[in-house]
Short mmCIF file of C-alpha atoms (C1' of nucleotides) in Angstrom, two decimals:
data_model
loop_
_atom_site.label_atom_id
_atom_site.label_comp_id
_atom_site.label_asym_id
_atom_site.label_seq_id
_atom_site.Cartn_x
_atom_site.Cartn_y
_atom_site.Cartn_z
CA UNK A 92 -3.10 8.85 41.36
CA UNK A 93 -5.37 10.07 38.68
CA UNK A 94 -3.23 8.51 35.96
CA UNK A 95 -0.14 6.67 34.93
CA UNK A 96 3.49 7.72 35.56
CA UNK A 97 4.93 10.74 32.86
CA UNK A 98 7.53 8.93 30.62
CA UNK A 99 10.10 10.87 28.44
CA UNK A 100 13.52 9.89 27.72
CA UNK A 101 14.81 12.17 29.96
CA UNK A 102 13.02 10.46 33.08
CA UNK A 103 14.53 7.36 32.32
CA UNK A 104 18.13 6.50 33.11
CA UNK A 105 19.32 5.30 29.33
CA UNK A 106 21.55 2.11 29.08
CA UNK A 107 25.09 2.34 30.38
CA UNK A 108 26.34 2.82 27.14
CA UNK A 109 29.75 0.58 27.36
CA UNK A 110 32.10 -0.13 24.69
CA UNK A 111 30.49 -2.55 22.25
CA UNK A 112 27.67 -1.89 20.08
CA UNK A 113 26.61 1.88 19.09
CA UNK A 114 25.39 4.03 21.38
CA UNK A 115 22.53 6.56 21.34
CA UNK A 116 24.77 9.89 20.09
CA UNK A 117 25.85 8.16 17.46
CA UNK A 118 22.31 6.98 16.46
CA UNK A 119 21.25 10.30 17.03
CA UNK A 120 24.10 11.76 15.18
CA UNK A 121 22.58 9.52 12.13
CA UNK A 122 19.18 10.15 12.65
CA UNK A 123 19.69 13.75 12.63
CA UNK A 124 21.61 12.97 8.85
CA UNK A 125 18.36 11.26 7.80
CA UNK A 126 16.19 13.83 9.24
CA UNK A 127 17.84 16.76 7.26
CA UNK A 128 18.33 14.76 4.01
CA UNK A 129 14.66 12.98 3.85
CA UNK A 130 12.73 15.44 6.19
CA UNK A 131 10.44 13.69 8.74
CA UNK A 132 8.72 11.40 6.93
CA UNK A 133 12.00 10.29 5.82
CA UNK A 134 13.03 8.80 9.20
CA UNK A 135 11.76 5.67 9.66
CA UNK A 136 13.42 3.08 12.36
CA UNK A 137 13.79 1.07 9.13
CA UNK A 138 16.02 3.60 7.22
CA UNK A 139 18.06 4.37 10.40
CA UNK A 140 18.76 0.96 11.29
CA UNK A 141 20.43 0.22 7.73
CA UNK A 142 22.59 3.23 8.20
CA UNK A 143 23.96 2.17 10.83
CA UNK A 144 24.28 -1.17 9.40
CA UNK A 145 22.13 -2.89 12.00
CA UNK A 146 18.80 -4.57 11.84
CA UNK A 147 16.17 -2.62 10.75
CA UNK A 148 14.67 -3.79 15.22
CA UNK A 149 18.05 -3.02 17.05
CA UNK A 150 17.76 0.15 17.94
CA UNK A 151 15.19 -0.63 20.03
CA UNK A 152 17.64 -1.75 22.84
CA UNK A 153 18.88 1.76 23.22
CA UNK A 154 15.69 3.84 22.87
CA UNK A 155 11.75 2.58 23.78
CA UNK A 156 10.22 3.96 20.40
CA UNK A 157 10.61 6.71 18.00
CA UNK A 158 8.71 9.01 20.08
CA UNK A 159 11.64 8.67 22.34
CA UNK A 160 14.48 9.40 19.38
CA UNK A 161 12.50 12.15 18.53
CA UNK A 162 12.88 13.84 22.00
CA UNK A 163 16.63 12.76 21.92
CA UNK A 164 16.83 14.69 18.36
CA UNK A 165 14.73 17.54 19.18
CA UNK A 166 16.66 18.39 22.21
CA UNK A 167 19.95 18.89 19.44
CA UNK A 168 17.79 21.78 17.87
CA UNK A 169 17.42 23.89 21.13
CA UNK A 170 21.42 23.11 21.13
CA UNK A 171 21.76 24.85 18.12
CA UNK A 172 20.15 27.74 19.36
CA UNK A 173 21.65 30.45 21.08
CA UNK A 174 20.86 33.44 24.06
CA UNK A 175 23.10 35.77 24.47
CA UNK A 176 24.47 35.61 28.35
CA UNK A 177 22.23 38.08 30.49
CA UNK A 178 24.40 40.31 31.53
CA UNK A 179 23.14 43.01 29.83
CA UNK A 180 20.54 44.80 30.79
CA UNK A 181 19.51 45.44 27.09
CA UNK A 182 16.79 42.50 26.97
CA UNK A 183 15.19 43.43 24.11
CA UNK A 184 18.61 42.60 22.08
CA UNK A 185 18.48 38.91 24.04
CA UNK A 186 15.37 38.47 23.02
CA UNK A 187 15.82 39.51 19.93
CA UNK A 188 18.90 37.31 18.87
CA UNK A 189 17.15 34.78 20.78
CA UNK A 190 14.01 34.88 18.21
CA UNK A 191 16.49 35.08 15.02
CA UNK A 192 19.18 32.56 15.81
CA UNK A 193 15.43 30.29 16.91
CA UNK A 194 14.31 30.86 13.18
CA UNK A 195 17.87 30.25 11.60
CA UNK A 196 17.69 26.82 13.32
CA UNK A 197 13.79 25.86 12.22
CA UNK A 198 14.81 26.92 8.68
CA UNK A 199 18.45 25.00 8.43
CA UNK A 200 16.42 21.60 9.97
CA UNK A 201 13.43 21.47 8.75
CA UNK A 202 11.41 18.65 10.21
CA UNK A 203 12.36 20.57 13.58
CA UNK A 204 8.86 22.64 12.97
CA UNK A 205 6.96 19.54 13.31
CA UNK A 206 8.06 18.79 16.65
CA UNK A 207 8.58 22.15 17.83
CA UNK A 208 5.70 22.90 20.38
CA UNK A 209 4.49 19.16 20.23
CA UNK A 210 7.41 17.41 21.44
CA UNK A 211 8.14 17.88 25.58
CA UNK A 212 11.20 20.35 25.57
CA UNK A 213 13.00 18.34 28.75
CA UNK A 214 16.04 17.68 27.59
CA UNK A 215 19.49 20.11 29.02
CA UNK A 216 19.33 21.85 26.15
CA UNK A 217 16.15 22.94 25.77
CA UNK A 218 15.98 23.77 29.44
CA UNK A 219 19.32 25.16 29.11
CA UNK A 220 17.71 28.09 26.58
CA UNK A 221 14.48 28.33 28.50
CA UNK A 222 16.70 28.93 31.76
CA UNK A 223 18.58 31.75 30.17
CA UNK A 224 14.97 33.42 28.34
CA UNK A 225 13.96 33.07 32.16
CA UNK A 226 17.07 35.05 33.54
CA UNK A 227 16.64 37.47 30.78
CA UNK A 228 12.89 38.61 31.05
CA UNK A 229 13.48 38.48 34.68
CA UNK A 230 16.25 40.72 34.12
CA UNK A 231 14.05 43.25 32.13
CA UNK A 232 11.84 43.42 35.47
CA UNK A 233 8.90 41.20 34.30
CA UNK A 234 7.97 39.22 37.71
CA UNK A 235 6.10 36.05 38.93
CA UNK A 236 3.82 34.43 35.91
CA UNK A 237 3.94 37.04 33.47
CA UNK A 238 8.24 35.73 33.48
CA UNK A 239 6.43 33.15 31.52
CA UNK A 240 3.68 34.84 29.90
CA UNK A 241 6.30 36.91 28.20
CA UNK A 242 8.39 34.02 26.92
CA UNK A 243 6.00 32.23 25.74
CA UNK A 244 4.62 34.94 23.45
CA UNK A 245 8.03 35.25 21.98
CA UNK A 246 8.33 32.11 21.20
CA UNK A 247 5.10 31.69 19.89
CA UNK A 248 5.50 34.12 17.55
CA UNK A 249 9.00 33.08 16.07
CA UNK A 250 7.82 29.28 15.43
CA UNK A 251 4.12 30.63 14.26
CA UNK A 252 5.98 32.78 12.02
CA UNK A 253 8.49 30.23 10.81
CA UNK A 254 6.07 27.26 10.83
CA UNK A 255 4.53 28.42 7.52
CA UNK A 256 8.06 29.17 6.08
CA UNK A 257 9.24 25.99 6.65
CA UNK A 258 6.17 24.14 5.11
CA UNK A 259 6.41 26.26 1.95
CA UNK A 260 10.07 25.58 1.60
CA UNK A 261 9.83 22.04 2.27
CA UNK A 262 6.67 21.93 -0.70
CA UNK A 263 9.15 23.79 -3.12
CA UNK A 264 11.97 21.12 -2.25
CA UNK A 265 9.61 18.09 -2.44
CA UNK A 266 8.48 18.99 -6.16
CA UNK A 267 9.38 22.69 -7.18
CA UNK A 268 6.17 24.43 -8.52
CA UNK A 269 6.28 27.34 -11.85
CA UNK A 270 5.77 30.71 -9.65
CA UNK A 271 3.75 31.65 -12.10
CA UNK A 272 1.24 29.13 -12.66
CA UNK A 273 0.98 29.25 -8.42
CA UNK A 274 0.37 32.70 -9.06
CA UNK A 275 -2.45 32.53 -11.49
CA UNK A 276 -3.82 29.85 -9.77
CA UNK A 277 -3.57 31.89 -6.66
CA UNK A 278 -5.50 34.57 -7.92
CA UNK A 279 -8.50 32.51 -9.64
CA UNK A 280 -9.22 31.15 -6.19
CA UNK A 281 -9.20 34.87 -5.09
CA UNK A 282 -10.60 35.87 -8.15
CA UNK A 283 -14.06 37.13 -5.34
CA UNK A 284 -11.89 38.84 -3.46
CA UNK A 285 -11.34 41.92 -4.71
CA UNK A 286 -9.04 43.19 -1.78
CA UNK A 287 -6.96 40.15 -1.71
CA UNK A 288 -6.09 40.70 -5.15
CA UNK A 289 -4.81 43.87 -4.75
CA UNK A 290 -3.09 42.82 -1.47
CA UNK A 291 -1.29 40.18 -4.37
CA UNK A 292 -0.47 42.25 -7.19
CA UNK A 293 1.37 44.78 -4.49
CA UNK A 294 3.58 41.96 -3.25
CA UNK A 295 5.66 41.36 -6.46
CA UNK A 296 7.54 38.18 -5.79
CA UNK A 297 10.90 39.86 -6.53
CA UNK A 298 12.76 38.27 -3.44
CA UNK A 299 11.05 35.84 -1.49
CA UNK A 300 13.34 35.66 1.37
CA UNK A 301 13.81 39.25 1.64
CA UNK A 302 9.68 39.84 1.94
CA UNK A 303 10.13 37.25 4.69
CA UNK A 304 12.92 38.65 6.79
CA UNK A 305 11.22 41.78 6.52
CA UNK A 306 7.74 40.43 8.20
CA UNK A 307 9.85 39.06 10.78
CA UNK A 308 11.37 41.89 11.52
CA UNK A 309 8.21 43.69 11.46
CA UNK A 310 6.48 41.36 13.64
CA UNK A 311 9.17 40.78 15.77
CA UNK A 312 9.66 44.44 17.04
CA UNK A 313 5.73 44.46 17.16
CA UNK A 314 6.23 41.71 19.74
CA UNK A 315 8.95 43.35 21.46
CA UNK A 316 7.51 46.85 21.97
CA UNK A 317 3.85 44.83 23.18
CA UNK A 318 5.81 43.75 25.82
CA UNK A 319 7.94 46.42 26.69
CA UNK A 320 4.27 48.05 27.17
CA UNK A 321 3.30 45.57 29.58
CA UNK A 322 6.23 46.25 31.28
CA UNK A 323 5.59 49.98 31.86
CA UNK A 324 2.42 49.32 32.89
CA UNK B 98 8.70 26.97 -16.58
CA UNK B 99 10.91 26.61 -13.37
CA UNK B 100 8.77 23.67 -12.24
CA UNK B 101 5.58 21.86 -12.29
CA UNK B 102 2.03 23.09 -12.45
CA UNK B 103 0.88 24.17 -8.86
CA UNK B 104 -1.84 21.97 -7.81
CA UNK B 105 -4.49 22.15 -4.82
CA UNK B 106 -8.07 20.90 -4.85
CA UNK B 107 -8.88 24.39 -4.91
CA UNK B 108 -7.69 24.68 -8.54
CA UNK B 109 -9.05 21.70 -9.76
CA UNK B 110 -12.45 21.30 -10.42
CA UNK B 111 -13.99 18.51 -8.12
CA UNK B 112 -15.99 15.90 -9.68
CA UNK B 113 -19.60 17.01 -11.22
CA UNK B 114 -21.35 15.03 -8.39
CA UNK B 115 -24.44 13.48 -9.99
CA UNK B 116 -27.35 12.10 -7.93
CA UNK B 117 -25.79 8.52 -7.23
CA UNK B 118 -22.76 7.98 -5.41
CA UNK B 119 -20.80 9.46 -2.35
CA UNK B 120 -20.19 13.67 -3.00
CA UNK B 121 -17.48 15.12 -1.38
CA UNK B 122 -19.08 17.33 1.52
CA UNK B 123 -20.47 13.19 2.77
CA UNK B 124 -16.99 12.78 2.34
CA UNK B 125 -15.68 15.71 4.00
CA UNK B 126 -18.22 15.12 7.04
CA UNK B 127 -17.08 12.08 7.75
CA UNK B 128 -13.95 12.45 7.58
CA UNK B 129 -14.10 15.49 10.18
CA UNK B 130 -16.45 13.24 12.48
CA UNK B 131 -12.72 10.72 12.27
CA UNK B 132 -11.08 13.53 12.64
CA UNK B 133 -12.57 14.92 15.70
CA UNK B 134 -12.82 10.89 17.50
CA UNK B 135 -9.15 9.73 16.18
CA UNK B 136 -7.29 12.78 15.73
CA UNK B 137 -4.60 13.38 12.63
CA UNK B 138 -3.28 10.12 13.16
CA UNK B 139 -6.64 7.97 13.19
CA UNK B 140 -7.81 8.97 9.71
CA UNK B 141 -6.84 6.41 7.07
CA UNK B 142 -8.49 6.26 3.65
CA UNK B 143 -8.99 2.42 4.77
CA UNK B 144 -11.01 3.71 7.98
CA UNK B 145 -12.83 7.04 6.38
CA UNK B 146 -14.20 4.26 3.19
CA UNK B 147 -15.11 1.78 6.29
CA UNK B 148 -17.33 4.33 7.58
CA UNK B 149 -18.63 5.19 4.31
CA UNK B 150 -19.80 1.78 3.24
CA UNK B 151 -17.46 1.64 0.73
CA UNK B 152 -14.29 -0.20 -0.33
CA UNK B 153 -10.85 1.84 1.11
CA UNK B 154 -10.03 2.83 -2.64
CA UNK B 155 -13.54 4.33 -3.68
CA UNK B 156 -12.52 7.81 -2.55
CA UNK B 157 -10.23 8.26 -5.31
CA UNK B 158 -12.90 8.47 -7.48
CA UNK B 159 -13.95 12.19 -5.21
CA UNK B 160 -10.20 13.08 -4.70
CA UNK B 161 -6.80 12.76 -5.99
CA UNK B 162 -5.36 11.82 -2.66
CA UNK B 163 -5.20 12.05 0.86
CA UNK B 164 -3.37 15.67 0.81
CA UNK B 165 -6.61 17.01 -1.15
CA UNK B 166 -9.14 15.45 1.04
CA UNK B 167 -7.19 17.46 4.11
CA UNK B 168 -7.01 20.71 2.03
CA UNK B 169 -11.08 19.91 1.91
CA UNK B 170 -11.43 19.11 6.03
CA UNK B 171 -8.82 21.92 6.55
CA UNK B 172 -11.23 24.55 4.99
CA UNK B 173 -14.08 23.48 7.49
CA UNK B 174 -11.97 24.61 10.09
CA UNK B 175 -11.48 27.88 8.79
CA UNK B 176 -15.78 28.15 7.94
CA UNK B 177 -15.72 28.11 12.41
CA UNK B 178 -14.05 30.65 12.69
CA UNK B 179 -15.36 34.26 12.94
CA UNK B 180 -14.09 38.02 12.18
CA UNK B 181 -16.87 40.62 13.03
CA UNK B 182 -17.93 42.68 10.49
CA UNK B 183 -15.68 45.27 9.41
CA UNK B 184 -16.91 48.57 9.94
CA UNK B 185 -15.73 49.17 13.54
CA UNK B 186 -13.50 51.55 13.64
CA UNK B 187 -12.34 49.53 16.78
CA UNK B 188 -9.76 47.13 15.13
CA UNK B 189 -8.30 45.89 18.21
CA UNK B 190 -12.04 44.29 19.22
CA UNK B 191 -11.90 42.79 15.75
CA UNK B 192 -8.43 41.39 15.72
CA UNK B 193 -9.11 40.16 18.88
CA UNK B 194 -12.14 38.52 18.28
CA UNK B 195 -10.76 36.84 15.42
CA UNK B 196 -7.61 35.58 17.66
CA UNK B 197 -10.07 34.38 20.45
CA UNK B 198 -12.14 32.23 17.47
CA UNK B 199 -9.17 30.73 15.80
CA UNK B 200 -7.85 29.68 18.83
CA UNK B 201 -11.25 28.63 20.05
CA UNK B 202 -11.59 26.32 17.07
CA UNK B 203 -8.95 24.98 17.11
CA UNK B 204 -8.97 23.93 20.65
CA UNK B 205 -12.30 22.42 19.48
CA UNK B 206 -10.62 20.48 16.87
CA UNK B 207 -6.96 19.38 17.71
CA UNK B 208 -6.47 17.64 14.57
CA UNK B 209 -6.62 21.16 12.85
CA UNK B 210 -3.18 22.14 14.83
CA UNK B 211 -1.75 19.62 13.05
CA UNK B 212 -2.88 21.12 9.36
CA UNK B 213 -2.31 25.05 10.12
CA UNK B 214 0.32 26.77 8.74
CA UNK B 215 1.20 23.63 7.05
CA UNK B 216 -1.52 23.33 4.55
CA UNK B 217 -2.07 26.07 1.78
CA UNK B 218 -5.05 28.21 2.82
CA UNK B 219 -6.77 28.49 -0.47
CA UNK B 220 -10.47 27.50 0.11
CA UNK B 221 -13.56 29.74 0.09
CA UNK B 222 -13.71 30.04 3.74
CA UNK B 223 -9.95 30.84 4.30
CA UNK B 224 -10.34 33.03 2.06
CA UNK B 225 -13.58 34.88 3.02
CA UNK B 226 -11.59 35.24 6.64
CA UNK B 227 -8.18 36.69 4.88
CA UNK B 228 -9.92 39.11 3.05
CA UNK B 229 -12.04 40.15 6.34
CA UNK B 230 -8.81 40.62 8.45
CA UNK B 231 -7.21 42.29 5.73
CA UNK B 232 -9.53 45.42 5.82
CA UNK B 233 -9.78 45.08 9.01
CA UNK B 234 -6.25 46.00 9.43
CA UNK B 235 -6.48 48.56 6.26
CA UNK B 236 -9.47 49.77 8.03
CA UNK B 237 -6.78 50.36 11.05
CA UNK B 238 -4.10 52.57 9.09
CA UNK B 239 -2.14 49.68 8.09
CA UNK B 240 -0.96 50.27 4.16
CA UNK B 241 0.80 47.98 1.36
CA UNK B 242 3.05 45.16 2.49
CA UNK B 243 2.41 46.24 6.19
CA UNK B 244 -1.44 44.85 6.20
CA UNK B 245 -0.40 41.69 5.92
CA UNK B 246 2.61 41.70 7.86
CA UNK B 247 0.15 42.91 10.85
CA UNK B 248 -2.44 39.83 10.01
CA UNK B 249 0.81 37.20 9.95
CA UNK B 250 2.28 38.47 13.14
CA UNK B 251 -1.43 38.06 14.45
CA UNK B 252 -2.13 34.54 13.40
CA UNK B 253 1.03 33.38 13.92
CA UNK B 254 0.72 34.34 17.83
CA UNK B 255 -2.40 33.03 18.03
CA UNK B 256 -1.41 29.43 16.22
CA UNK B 257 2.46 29.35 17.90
CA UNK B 258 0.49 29.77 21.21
CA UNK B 259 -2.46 26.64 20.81
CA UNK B 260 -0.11 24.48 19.29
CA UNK B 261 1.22 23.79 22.05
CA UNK B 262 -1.97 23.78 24.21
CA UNK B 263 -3.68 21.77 21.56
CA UNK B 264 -0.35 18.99 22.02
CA UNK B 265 -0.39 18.62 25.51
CA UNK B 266 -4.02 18.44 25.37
CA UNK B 267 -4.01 15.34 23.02
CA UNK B 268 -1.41 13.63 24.88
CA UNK B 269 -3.09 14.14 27.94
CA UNK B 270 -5.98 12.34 26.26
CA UNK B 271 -3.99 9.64 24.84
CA UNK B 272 -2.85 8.69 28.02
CA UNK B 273 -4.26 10.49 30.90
CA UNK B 274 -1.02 11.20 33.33
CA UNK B 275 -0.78 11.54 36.97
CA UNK B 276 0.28 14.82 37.78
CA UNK B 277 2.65 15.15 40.55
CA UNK B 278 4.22 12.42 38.88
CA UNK B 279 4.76 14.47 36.04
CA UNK B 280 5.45 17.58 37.88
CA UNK B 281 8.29 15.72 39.76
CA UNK B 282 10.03 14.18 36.70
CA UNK B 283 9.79 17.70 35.30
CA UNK B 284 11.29 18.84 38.58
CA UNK B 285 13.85 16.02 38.69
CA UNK B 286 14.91 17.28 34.92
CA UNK B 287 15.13 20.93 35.71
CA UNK B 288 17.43 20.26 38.70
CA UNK B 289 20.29 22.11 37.57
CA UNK B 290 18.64 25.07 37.00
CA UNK B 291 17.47 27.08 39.90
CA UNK B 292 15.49 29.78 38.25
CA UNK B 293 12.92 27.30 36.59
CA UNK B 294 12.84 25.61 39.79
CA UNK B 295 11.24 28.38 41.27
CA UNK B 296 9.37 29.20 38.18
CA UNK B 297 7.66 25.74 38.49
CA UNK B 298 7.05 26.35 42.34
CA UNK B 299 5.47 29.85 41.84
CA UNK B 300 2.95 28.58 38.85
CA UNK B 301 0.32 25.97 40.71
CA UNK B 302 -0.65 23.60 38.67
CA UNK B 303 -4.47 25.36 40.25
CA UNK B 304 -6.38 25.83 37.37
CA UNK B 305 -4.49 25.21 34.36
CA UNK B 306 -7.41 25.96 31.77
CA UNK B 307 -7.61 29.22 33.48
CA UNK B 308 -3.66 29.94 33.44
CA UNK B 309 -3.77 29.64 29.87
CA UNK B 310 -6.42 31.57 28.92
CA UNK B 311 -4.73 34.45 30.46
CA UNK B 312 -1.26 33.88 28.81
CA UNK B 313 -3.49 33.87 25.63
CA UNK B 314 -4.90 37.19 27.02
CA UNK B 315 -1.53 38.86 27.87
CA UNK B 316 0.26 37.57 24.94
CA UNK B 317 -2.95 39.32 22.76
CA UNK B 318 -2.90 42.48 24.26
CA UNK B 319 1.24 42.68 23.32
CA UNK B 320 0.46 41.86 20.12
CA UNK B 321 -1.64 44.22 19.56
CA UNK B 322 -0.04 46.91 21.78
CA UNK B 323 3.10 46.04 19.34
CA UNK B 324 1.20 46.24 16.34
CA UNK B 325 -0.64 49.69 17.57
CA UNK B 326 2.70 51.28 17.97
CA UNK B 327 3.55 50.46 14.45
CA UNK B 328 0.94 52.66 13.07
CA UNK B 329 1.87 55.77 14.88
CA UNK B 330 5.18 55.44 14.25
"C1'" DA C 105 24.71 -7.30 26.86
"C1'" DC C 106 23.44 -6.76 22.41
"C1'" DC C 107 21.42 -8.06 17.93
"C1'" DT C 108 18.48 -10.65 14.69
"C1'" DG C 109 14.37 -12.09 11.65
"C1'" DA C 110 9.85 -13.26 11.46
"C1'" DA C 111 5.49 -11.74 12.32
"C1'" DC C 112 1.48 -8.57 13.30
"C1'" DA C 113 -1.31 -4.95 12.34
"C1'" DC C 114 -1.28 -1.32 10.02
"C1'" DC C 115 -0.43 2.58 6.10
"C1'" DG C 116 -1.30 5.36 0.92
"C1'" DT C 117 -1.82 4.46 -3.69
"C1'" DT C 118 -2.26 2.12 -8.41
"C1'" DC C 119 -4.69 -0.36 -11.52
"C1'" DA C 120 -7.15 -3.77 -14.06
"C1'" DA C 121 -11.53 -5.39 -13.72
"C1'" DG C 122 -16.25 -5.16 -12.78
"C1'" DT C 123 -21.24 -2.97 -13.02
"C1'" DA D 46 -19.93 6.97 -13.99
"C1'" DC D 47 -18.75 4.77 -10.08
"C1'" DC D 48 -16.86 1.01 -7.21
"C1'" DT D 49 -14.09 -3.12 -6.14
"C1'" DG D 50 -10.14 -6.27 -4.59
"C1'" DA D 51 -5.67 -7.51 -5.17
"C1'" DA D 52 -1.22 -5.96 -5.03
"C1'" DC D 53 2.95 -3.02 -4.04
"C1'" DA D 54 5.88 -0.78 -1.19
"C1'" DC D 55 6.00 0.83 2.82
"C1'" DC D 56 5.26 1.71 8.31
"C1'" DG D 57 6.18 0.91 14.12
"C1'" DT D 58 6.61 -2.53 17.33
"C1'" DT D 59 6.86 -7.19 19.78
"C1'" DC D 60 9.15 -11.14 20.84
"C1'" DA D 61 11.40 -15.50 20.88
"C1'" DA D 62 15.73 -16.81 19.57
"C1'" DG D 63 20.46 -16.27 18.86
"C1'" DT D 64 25.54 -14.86 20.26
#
DNA sequence: ACCTGAACACCGTTCAAGT
DNA sequence: ACCTGAACACCGTTCAAGT
């Protein structure tokens, strides 16, 4: 015993859930409304409980604390996400439409890039996708740890990539900011800099999202072919 | 005008910081000395004044709000970290080094996971190391929008992989766990899914530290494999 | 079995007032 | 120029008490 027992809400058995009362999908359900609509320093047990039209302390009887409704929301993201079924032997396009459909999901809930990576990912979802990434790097013929190794890269790269993304949206929604005065103050700070200016001025703004999809792309094959490498190897 | 002036502490100019008084690298000290004892969550302007003598408001007086004082601690973190001079021809070394440091710092300061990717990146040092990995990956053949592509799909690996590390680190700390407890609720959770069973069977918990470090190391070299290929294609 | 309100120990921030 | 305390509008969580 060189510690105390590992709690998550899916190690716990949670209440029967009978007929009265509400019941934790539907307080999910409502946290998952606040989440998207306030972000997550919007949620507060406060907030939820007058949604639901209950004391600001109920929801306490269904969940421990709001690290535990967190785990019960963030499994709902890895629901949203989808791997293609591994038949095919084409891993690269599982992976692939893994890592896209992963960064669809980050960018359509927010808040879900501050608890991606932080938060325990034990719920059937989330073990759900991480079964099927298993399957399919097994399928491409990685073996023992590096089954893992290779996962874990991927998904490293899709919420590193999409981390930033998020946080810049989420800025721009909080209180939108001129582009240009960003810009110019942008470039005073790299007014030393002499090659980050011209790294600037060569990335118009035109299309912001574009620019994006494109460095995902980018980095995404780059990811793809490292492993494929390893593979070989 | 499509929104409000962009604003960082970075493009205000900080208080003229006379003789008497607090300045704001006592400030910034301090607050990274919280920082590293109470993690993210344990600095409070109430706390930080505390240790400064001073009544919990007095900081305003050095900086706007709490969001500029982290912009200030957040550019310490990038001062650790280190990109070898640039005129190797051997890229890979460099990009490599650089990954190694970041994640090296950060492991040394948890709170920072917390603050990457989230926080705009506009202060001296975070600069200084930009504009070093940028020619180090112009040095490499990389041209226009494809440098920085490279240098995002790099530091987003390297940050989407400690995250992680850096989070189960901190909750270990918080509340030290026994591990085949852990291990069996994990087990208990992934019962429906024989492929992560054996997964979990075939990685000993042995040496954890050490596992990591080399899914850091594999998930490098693909990176950089990945990124390689790009410039010959 | 389920819900409540009061209470505790916190937050960030504003602002008038002090020196 | 710099610092203060009081005040405002919040937090998560506990717990005795209600139905």
């Amino acid at each position: 015993m060189t510690g105390k027992q590992f709690s998550s809400v899916w190690t716990r058995d949670p209440r029967p859930a009978k007929s009265p009362g509400r019941s934790r999908e539907e307080i999910v359900r409502a946290a998952m409304e606040l989440l998207d609509a306030e972000g997550l320093d919007g949620l507060s047990m406060r907030k939820l409980g007058a949604k639901l039209d209950a004391g600001a302390t109920s929801l306490y009887w269904y969940v421990a604390n709001k690290r535990e409704l967190l785990e019960l929301v963030y499994d709902e993201i890895w629901g949203e996400m989808t791997v293609p079924p591994e038949e095919t032997k084409w891993w690269r396009q599982t992976a692939g439409a893994f890592a896209h459909s992963m960064r669809r999901v980050m960018l359509r809930h927010p808040w879900s890039a501050g608890l991606i990576g932080r938060t325990p990912a034990l719920g059937p979802n989330a073990l759900e996708v991480t079964s099927r990434l298993t399957r399919a790097f097994k399928g491409a013929g990685f073996r023992g740890l590096e089954i893992d190794y290779a996962a874990s890269t991927l998904t490293a790269f899709v919420f590193g990539t999409t981390i930033p993304e998020v946080a810049y949206n989420e800025a721009m929604a909080r209180d939108p900011l001129d582009e240009d005065s960003m810009r110019e103050a942008v470039e005073r700070a790299a007014a030393a800099h002499p090659d980050l200016l011209e790294r600037m001025r060569e990335s118009k703004p035109a299309d912001l999202r574009e620019s994006r999809e494109m460095m995902f792309t980018f980095g995404l094959a780059a990811v793809l072919d490292g492993l494929e490498a390893r593979l070989t190897a």
